[in-house]
PDB file of C-alpha atoms in Angstrom:
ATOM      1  CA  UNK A 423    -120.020  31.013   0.828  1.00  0.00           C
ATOM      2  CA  UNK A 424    -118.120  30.787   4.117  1.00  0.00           C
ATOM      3  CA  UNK A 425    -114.416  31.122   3.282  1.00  0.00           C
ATOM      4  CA  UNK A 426    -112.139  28.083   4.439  1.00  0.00           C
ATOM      5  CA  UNK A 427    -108.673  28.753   5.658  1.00  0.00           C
ATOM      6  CA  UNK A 428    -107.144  26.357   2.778  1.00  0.00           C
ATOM      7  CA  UNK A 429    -109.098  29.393   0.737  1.00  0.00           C
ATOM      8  CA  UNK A 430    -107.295  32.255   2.446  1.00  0.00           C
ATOM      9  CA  UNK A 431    -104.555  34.170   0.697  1.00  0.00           C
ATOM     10  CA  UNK A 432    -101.050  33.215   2.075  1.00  0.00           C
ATOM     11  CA  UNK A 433     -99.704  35.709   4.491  1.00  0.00           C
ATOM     12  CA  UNK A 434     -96.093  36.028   5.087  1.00  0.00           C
ATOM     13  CA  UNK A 435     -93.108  35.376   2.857  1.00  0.00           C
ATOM     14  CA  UNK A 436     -92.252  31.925   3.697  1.00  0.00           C
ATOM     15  CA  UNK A 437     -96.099  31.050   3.253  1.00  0.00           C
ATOM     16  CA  UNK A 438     -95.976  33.146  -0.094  1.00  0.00           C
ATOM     17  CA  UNK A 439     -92.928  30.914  -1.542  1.00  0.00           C
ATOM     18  CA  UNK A 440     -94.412  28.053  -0.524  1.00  0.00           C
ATOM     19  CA  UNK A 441     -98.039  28.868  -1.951  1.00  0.00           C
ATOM     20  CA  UNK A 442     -96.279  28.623  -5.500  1.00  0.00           C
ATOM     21  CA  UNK A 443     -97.832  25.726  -7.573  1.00  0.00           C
ATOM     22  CA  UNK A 444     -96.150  23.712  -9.864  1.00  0.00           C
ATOM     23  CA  UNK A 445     -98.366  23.426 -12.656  1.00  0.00           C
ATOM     24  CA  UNK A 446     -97.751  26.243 -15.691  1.00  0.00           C
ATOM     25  CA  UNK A 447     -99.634  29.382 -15.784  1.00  0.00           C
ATOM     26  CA  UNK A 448    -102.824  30.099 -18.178  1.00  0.00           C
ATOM     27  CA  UNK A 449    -102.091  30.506 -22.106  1.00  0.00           C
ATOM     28  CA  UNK A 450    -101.667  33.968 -22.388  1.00  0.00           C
ATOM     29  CA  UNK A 451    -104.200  34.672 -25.096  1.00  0.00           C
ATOM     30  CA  UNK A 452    -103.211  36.739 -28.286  1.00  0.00           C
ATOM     31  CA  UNK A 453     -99.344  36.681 -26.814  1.00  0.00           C
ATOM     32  CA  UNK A 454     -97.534  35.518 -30.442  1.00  0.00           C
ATOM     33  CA  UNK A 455     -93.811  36.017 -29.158  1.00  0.00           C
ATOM     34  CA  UNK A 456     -91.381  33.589 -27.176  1.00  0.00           C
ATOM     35  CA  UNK A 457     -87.784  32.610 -27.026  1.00  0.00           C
ATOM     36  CA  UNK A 458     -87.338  34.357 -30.494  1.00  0.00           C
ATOM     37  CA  UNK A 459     -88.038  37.956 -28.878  1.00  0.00           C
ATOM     38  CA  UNK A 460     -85.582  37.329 -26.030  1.00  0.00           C
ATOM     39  CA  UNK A 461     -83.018  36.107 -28.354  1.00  0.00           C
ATOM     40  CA  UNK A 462     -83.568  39.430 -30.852  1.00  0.00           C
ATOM     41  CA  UNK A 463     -83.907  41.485 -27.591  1.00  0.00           C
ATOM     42  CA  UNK A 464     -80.210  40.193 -26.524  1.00  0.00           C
ATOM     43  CA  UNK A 465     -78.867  40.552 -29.583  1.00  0.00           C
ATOM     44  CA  UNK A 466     -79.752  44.438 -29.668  1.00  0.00           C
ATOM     45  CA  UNK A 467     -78.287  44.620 -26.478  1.00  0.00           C
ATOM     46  CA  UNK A 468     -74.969  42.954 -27.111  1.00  0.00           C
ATOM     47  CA  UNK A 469     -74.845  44.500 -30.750  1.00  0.00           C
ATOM     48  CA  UNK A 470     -75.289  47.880 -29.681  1.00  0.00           C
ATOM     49  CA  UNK A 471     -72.605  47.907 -26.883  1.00  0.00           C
ATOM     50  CA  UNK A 472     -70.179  46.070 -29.335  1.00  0.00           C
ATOM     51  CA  UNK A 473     -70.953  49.156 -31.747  1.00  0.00           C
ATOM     52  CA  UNK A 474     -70.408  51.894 -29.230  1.00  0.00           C
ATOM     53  CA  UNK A 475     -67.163  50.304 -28.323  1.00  0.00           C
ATOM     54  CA  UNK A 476     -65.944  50.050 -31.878  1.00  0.00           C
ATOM     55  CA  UNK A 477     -66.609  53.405 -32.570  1.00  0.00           C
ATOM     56  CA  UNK A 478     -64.836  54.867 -29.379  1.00  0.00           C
ATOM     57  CA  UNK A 479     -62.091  52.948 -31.102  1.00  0.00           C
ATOM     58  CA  UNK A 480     -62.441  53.953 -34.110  1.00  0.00           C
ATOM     59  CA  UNK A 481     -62.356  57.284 -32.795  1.00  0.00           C
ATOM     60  CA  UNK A 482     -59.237  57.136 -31.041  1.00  0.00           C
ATOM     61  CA  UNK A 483     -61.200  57.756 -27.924  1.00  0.00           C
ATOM     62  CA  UNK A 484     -60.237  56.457 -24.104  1.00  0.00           C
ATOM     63  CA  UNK A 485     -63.699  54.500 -23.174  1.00  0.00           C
ATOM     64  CA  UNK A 486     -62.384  54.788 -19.386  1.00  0.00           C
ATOM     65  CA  UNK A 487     -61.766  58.927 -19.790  1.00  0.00           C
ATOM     66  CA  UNK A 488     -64.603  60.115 -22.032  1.00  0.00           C
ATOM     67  CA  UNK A 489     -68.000  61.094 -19.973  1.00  0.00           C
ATOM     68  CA  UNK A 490     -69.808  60.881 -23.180  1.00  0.00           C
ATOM     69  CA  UNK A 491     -68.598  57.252 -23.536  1.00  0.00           C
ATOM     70  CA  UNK A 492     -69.312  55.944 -20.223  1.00  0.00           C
ATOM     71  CA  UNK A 493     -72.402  57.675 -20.369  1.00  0.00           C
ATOM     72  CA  UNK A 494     -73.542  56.015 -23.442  1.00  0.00           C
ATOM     73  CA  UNK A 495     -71.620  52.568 -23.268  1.00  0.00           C
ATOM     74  CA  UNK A 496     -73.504  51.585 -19.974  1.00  0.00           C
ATOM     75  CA  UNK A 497     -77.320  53.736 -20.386  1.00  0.00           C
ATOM     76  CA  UNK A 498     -78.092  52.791 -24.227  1.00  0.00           C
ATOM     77  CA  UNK A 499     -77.710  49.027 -24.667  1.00  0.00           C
ATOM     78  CA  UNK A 500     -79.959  48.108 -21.583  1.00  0.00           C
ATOM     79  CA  UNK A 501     -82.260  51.042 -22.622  1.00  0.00           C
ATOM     80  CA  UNK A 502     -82.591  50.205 -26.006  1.00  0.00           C
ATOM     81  CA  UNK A 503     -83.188  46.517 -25.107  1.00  0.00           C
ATOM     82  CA  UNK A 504     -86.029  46.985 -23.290  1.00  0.00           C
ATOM     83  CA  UNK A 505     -87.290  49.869 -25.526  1.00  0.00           C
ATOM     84  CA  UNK A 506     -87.394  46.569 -28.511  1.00  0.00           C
ATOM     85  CA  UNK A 507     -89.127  44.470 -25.725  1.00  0.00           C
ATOM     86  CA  UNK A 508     -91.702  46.606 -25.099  1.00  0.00           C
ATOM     87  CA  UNK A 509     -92.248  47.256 -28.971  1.00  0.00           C
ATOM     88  CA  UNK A 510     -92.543  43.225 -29.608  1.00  0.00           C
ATOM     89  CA  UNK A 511     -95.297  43.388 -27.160  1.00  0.00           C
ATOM     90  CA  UNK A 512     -97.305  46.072 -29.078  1.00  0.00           C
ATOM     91  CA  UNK A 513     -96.645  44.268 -32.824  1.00  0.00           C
ATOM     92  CA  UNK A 514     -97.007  40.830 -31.145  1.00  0.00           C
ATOM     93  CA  UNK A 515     -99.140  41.005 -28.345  1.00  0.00           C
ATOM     94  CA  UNK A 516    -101.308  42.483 -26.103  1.00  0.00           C
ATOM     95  CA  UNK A 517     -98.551  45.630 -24.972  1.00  0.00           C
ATOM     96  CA  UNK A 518     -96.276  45.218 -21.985  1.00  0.00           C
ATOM     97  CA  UNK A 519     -99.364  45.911 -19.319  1.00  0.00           C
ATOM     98  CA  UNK A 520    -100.855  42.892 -20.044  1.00  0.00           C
ATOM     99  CA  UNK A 521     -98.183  40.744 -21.598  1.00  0.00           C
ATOM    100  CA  UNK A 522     -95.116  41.673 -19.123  1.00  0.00           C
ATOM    101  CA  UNK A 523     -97.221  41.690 -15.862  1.00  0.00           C
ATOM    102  CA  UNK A 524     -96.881  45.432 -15.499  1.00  0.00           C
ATOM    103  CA  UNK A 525    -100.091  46.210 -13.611  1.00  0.00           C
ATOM    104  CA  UNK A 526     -99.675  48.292 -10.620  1.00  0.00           C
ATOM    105  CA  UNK A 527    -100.167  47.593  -6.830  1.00  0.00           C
ATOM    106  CA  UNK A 528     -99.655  48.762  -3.847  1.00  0.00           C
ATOM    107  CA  UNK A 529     -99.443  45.250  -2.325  1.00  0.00           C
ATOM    108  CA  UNK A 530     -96.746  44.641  -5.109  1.00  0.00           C
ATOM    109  CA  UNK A 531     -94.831  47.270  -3.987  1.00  0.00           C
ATOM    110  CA  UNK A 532     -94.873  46.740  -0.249  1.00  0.00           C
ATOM    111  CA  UNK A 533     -93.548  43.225  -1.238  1.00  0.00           C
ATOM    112  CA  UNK A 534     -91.255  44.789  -3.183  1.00  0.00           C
ATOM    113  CA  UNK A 535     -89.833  46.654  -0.540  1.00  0.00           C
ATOM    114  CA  UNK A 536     -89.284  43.789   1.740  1.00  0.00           C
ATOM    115  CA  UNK A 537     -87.318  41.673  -0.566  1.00  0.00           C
ATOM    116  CA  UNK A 538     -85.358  44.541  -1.485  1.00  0.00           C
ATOM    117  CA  UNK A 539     -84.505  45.233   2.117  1.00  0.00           C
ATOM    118  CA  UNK A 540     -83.381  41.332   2.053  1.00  0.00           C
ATOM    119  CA  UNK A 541     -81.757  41.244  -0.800  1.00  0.00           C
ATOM    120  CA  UNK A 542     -79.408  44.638   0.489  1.00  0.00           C
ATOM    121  CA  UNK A 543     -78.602  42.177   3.282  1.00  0.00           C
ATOM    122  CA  UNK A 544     -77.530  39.397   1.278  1.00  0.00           C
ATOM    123  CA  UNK A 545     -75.925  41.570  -1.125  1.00  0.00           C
ATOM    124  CA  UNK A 546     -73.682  43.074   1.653  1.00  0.00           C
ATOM    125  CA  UNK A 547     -72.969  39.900   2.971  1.00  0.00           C
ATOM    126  CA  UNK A 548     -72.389  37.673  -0.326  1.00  0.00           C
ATOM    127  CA  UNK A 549     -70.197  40.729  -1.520  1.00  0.00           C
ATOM    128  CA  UNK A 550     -67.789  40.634   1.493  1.00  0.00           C
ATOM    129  CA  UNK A 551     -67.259  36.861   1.077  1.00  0.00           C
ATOM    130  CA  UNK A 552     -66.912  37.265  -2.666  1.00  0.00           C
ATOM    131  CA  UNK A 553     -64.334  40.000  -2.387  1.00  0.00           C
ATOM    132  CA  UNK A 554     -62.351  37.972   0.226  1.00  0.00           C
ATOM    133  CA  UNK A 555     -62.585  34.772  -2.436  1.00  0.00           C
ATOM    134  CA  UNK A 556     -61.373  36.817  -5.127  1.00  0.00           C
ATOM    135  CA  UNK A 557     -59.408  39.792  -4.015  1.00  0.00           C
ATOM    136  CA  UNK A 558     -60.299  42.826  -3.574  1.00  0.00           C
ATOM    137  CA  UNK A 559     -59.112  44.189  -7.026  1.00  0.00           C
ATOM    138  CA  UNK A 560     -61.300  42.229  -8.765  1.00  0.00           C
ATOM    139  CA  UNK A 561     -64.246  42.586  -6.795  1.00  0.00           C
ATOM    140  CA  UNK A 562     -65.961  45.529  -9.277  1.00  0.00           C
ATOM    141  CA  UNK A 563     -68.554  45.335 -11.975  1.00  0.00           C
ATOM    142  CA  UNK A 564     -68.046  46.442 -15.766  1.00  0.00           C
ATOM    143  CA  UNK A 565     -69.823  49.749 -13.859  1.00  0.00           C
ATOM    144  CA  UNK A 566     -67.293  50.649 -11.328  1.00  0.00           C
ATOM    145  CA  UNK A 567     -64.553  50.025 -13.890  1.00  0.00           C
ATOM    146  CA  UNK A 568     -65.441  52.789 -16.117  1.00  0.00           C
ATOM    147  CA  UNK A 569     -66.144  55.594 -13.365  1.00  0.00           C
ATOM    148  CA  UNK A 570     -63.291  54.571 -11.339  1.00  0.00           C
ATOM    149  CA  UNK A 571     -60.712  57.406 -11.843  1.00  0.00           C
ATOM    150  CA  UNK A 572     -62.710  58.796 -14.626  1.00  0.00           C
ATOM    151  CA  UNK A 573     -63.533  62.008 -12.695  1.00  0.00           C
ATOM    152  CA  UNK A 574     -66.999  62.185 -13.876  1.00  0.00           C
ATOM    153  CA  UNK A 575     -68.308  66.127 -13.433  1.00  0.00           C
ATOM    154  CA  UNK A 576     -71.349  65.997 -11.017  1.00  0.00           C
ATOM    155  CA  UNK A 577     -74.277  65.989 -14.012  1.00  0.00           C
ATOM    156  CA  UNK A 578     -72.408  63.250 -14.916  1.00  0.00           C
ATOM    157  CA  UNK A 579     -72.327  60.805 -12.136  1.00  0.00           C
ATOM    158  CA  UNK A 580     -75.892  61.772 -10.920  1.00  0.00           C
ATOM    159  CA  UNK A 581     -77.068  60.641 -13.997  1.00  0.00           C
ATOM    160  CA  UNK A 582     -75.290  57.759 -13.636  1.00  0.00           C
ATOM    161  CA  UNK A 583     -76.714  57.464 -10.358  1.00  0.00           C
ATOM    162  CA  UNK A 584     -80.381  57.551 -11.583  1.00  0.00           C
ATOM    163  CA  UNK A 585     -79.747  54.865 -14.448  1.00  0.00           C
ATOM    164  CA  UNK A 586     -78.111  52.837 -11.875  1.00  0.00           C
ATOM    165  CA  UNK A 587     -80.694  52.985  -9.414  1.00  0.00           C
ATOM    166  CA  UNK A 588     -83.825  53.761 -11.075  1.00  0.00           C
ATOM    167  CA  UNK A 589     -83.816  53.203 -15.073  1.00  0.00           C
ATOM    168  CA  UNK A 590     -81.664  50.110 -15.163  1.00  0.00           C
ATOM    169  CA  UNK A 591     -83.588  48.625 -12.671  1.00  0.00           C
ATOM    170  CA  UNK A 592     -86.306  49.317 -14.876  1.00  0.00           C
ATOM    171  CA  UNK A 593     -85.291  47.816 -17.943  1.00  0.00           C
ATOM    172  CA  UNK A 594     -83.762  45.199 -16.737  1.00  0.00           C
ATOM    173  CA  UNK A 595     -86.912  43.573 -15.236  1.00  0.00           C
ATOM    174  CA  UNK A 596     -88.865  43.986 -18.551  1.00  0.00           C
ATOM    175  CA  UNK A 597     -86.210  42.188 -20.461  1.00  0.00           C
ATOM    176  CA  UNK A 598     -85.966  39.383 -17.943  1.00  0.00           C
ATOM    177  CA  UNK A 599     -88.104  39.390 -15.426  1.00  0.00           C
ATOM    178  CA  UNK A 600     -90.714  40.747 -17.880  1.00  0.00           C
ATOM    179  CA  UNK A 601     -89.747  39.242 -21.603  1.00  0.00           C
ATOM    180  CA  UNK A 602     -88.227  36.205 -20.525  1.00  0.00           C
ATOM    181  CA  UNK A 603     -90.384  35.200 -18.051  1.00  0.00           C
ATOM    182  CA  UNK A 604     -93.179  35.588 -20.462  1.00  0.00           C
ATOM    183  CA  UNK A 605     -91.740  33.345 -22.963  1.00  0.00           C
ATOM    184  CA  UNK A 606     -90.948  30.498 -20.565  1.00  0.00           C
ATOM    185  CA  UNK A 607     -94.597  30.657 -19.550  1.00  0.00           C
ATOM    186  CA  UNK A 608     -95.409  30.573 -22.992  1.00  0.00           C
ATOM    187  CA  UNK A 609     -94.137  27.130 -23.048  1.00  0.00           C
ATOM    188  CA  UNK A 610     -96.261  26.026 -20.351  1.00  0.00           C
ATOM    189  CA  UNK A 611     -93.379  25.479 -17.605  1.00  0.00           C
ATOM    190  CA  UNK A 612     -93.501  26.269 -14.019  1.00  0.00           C
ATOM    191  CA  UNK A 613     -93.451  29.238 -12.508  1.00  0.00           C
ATOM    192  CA  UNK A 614     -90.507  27.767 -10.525  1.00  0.00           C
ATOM    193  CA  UNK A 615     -88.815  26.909 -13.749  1.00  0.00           C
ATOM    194  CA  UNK A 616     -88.875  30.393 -14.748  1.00  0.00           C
ATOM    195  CA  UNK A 617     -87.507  31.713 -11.552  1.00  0.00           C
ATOM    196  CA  UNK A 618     -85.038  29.431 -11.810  1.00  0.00           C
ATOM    197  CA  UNK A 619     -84.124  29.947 -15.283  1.00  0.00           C
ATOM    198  CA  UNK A 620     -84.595  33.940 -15.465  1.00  0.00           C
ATOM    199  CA  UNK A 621     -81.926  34.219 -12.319  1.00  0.00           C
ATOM    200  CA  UNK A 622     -79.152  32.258 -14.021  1.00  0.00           C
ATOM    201  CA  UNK A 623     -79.985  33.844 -17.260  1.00  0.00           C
ATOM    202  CA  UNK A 624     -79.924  37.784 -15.619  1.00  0.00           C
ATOM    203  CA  UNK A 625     -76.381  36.504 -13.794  1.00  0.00           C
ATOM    204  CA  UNK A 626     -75.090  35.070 -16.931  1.00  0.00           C
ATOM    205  CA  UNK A 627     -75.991  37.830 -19.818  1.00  0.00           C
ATOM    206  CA  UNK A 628     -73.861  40.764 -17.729  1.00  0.00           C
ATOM    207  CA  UNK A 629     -71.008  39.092 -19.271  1.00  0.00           C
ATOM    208  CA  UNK A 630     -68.815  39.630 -16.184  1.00  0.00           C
ATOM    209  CA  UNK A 631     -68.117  35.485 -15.604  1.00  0.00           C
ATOM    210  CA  UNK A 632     -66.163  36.512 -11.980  1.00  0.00           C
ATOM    211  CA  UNK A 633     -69.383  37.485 -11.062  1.00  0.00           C
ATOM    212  CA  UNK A 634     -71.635  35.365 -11.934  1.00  0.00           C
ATOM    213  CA  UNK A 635     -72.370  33.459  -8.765  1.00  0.00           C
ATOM    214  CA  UNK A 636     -72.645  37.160  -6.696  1.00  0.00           C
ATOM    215  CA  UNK A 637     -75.309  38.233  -9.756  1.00  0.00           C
ATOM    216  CA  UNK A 638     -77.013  34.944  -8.918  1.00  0.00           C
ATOM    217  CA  UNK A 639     -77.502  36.083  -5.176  1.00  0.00           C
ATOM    218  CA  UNK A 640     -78.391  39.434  -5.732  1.00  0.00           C
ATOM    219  CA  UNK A 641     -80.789  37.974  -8.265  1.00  0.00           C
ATOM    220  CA  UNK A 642     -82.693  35.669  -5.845  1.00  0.00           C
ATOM    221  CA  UNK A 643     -84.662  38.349  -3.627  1.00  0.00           C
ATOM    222  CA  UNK A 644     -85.779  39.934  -7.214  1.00  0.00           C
ATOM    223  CA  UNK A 645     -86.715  36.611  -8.811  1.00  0.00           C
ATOM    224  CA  UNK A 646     -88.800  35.546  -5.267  1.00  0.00           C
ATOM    225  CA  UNK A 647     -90.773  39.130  -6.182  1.00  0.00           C
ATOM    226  CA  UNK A 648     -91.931  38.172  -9.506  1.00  0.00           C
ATOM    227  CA  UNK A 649     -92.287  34.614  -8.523  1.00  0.00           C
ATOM    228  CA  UNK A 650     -95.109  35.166  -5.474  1.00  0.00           C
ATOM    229  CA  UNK A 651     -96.958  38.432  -6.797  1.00  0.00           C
ATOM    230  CA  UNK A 652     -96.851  37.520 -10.515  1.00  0.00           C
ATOM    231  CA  UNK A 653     -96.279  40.839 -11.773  1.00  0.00           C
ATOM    232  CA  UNK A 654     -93.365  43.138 -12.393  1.00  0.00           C
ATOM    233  CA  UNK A 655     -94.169  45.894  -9.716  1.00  0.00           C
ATOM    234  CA  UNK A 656     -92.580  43.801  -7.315  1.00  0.00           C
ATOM    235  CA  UNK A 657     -89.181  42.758  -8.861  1.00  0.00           C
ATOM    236  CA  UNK A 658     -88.383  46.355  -9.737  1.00  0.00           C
ATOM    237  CA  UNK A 659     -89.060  48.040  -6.850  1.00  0.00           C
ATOM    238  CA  UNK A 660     -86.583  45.035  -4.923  1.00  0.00           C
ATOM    239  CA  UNK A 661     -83.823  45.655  -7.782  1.00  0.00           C
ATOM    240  CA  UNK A 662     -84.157  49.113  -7.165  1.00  0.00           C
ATOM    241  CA  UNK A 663     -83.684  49.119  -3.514  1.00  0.00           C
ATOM    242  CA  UNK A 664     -81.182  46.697  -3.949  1.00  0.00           C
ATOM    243  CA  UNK A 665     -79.359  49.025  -6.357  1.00  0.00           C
ATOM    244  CA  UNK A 666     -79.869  52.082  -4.207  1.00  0.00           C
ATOM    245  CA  UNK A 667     -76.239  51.564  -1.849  1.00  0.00           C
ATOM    246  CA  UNK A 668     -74.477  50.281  -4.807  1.00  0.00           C
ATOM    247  CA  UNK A 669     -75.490  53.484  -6.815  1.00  0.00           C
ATOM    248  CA  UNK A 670     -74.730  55.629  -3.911  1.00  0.00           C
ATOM    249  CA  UNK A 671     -71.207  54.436  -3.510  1.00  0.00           C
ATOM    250  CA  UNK A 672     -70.857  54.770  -7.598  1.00  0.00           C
ATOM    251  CA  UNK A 673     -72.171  58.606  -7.086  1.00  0.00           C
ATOM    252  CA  UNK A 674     -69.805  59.226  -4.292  1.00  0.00           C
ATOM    253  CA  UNK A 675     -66.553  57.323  -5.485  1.00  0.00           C
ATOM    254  CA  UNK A 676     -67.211  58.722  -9.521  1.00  0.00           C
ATOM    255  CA  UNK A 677     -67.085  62.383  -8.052  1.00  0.00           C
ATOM    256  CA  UNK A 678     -64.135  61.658  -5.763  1.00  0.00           C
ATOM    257  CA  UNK A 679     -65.789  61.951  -2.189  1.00  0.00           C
ATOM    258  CA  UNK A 680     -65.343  58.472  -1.416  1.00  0.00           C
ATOM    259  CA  UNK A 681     -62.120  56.629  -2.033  1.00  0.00           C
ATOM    260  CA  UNK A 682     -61.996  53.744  -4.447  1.00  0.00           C
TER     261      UNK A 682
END
């Protein structure tokens, strides 16, 4: 049958974004988690980071001096989170292949690399306004607070370099891109609706409320991934470009070759 041009696969981004129906995806069959999988997921997250700060207290340890600390405090909440994500999707699903969208494809990835290339741009230039809005001293994340002035031995801050770029990347998009985004579906809302709703939950659960409406920028170019592939590939390949400069700077500043 002779293939109509209404038929044809968009081409382009614009023609992509605007391809996106309204009406909710398919049930997802043998899927048995929702909201109440996000919500436990969270709570790991924000329990576990409230632990490892209590016991650097407890301790009597400096959380802005001790490698191990900084180390710890920013790679094992977000690690562990999406480690319990992953998990619900074994005991309650179909695993996180199926359920999270984490097939693989090239096509994904190409896309991936686009938006990522945008999203550096708007990054850069929603940063410079931001910092000008709020002042240059309080223009860092939780991130760049800890490693600033810590002196972090090289080991150190290339690990932190690779979490940064490459493993929170990662696990962020299975929590929320991934876990969340699943769960909205589950409810039979848009697609919109959960691009809309996964962005201004991502911005709002790094608990830094200054930057909120920067998060929500840098969040956009990620979200548009997931939103016109429909799989994960996408988004994490654009948050991981997107991360690469900031992660670059972190490495440089943490080991004292760039100023702070």
């Amino acid at each position: 049958m002779a293939v109509t041009p209404s038929d044809e696969p968009p081409t382009g981004l614009i023609a992509s974004v605007r391809a996106v129906g309204r009406e909710p995806e398919p049930a997802r069959t043998g899927q048995r988690w929702g909201f109440g999988a996000f919500l436990l997921v969270e709570a790991v997250f924000v329990l576990s980071a409230v632990f490892i700060g209590a016991l650097a207290r407890t301790s009597g340890t400096d959380l802005g001096r001790s490698v191990t600390f900084i180390l710890v405090g920013s790679m094992v909440p977000t690690v562990l989170a999406a480690c319990v994500a992953v998990t619900i999707t074994y005991l309650r699903g179909n695993g996180p292949f199926q359920d999270l969208r984490m097939a693989w494809d090239w096509a994904d990835v190409k896309v991936g690399l686009k938006l990522g290339a945008l999203g550096l741009v708007l990054t850069y230039v929603a940063a410079v306004i931001w910092s000008k809005v709020v002042g240059d001293k309080n223009a860092t994340s939780a991130i760049s607070e800890l490693v600033d002035g810590a002196g972090l031995p090289l080991t150190a801050a290339i690990v932190m370099f690779l979490y940064v770029c490459f493993l929170g990347p990662v696990c962020e998009e299975i929590v929320y891109r991934g876990l969340l985004w699943g769960a909205i579906e589950r409810q039979r809302w848009s697609r919109w609706a959960a691009f809309v709703l996964t962005t201004l939950i991502f911005a709002a659960s790094h608990l830094e409320p200054l930057r909120t409406s920067l998060l929500i920028v840098i969040a956009l170019p990620i979200g548009i991934a997931r939103l016109i592939t429909r799989r994960l590939t996408a988004s994490v390949v654009a948050h991981v470009i997107n991360n690469f400069l900031p992660g670059l700077t972190l490495l440089l500043v943490s080991i004292g070759v760039m100023p702070t």
